[in-house]
Tab-separated table of C-alpha atoms in Angstrom:
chain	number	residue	atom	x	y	z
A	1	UNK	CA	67.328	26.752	-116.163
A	2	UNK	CA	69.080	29.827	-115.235
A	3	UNK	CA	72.796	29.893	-116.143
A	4	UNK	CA	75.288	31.976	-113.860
A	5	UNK	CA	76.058	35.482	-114.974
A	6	UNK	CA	73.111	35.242	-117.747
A	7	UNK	CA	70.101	36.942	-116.957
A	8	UNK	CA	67.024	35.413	-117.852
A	9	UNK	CA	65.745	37.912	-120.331
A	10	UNK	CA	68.520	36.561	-122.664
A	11	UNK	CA	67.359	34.969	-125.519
A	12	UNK	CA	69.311	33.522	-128.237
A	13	UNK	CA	69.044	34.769	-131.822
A	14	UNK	CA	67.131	33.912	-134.245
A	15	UNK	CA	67.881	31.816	-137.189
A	16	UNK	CA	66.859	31.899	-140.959
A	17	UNK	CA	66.234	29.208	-143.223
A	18	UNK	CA	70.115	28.298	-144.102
A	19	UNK	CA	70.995	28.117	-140.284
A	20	UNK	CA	72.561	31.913	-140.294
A	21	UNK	CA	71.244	34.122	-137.774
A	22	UNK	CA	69.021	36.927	-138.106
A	23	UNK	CA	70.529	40.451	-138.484
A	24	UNK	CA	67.450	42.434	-139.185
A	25	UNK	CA	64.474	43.290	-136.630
A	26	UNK	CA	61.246	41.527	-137.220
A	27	UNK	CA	60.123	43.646	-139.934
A	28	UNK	CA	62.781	42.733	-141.743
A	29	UNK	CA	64.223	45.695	-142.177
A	30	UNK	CA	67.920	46.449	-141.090
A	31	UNK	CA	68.443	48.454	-137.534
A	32	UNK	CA	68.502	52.172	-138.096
A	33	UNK	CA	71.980	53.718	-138.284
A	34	UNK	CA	73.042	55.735	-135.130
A	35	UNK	CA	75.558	58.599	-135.939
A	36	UNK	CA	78.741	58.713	-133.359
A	37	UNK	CA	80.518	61.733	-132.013
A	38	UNK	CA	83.658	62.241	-133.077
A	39	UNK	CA	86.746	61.944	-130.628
A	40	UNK	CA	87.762	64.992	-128.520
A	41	UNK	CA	90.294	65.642	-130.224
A	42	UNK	CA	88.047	66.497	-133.414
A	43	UNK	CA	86.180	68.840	-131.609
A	44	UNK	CA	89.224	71.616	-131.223
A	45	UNK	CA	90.269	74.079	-134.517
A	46	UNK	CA	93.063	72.853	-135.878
A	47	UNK	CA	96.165	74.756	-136.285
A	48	UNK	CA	97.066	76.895	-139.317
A	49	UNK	CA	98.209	74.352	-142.470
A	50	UNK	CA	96.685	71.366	-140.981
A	51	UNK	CA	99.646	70.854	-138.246
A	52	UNK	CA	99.174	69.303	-134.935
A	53	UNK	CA	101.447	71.570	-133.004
A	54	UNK	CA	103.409	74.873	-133.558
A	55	UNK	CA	106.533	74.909	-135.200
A	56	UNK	CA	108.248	77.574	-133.557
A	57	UNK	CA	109.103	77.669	-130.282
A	58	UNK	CA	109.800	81.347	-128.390
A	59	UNK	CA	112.287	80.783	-124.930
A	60	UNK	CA	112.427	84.098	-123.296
A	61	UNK	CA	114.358	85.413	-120.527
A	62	UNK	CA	116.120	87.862	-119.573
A	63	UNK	CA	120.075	87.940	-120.493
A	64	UNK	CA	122.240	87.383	-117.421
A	65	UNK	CA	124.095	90.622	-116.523
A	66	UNK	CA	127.530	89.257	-115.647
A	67	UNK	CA	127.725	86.117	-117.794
A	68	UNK	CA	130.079	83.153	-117.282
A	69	UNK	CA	132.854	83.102	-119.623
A	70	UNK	CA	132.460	81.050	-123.154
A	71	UNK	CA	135.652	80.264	-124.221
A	72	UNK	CA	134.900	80.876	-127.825
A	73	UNK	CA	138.148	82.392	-128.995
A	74	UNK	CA	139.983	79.468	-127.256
A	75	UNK	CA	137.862	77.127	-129.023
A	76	UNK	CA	138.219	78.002	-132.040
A	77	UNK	CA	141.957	78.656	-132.418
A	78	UNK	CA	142.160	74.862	-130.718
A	79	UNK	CA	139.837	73.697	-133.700
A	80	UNK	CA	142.298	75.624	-136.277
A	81	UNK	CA	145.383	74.017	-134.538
A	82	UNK	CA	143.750	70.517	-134.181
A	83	UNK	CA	143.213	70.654	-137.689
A	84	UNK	CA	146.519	71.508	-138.623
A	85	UNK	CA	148.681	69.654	-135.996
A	86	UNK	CA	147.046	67.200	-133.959
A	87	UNK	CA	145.308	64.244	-134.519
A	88	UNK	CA	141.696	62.915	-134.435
A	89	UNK	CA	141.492	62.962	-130.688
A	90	UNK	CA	142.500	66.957	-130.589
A	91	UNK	CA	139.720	67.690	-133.484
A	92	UNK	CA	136.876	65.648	-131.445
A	93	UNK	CA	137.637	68.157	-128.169
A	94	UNK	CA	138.234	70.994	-129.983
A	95	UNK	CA	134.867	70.377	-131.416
A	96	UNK	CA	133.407	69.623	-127.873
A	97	UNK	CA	135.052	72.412	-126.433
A	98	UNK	CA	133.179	74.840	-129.234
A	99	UNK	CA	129.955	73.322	-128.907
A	100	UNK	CA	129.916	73.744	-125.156
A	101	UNK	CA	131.174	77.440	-125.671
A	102	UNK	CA	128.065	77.844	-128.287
A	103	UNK	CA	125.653	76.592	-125.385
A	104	UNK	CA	127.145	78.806	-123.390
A	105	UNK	CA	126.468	81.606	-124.401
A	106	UNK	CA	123.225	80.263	-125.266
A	107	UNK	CA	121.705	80.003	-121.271
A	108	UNK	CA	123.902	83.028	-120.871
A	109	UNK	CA	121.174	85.158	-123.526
A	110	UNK	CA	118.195	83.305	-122.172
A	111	UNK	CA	119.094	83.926	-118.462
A	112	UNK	CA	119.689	80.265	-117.441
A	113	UNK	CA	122.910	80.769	-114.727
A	114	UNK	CA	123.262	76.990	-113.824
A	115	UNK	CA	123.307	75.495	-117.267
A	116	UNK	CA	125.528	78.692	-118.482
A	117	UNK	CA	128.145	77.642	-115.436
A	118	UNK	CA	128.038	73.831	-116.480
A	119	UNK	CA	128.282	74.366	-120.216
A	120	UNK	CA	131.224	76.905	-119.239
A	121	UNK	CA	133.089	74.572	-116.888
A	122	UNK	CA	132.518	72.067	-119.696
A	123	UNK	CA	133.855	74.155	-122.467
A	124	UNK	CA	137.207	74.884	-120.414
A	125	UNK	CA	137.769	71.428	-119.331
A	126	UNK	CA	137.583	70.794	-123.270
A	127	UNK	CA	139.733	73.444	-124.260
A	128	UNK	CA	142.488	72.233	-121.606
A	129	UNK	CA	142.020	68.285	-123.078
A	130	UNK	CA	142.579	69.577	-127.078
A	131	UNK	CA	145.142	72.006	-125.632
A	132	UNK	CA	147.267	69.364	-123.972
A	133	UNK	CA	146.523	67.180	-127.267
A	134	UNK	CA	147.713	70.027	-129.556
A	135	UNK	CA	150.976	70.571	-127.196
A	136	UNK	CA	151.342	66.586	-127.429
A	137	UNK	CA	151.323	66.280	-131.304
A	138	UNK	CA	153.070	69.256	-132.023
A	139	UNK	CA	155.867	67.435	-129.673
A	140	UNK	CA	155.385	64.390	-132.121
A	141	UNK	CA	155.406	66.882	-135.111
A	142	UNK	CA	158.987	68.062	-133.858
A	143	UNK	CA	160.449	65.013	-133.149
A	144	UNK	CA	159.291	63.630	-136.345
A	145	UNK	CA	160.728	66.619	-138.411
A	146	UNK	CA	164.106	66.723	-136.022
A	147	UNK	CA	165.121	63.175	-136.855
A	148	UNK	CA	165.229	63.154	-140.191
């Protein structure tokens, strides 16, 4: 009697005295040992030091020839000012403002004019923000001082 999806050769293993199955062959010796190819991945050198992947990472490019404005100087007399005048909303653009003057110039050096124009629009629209906060709490500053 033919079961479906079994093929006939099938033949159920054989049991040993105890009522465990056989794992040898019928010499009774154990199946001989086939060795397995290691994974792809094996196969390539590896990197110097054992690592998976370089550390370093060269981006080259050529510098853009008229550059967008940073707004570095801005930035950082706005951080100096924030510090000394404002409050913690003034510091947190100030800080913005620098960062996106930093990236700036970054994709200015590598040659990246979109990203250089964003980061550049950025950094003004965050020098404007701590300006305005600077102007604001050295009004608060004033009045403080005035009143007393």
């Amino acid at each position: 009697m033919e079961k479906q999806g079994v093929p006939s050769s099938f033949e159920p293993p054989t049991y040993q005295q105890g009522g465990q199955p056989s794992l040898y062959q019928q010499g009774g010796q154990p199946p001989p040992y086939q060795q397995v190819a290691p994974p792809a991945y094996q196969q390539f050198p590896p990197y110097p030091n054992n690592f998976s992947a370089p550390l370093i990472t060269t981006i080259r490019g050529t510098p853009l020839s008229n550059p967008p404005p940073d707004y570095m100087t801005w930035s950082m007399i706005n951080l100096v000012l924030s510090i000394l005048v404002s409050g913690f909303i003034g510091i947190i653009s100030s800080i913005f403002a620098y960062r996106n003057s930093q990236r700036t110039r970054f994709y200015s050096m590598i040659g990246d004019e979109v990203m250089a124009n964003i980061y550049s629009l950025s950094a003004k629209r965050s020098n404007i923000i701590a300006t305005v906060m600077i102007c604001v709490g050295a009004a608060i500053l004033i009045g403080i001082i005035v009143s007393m």
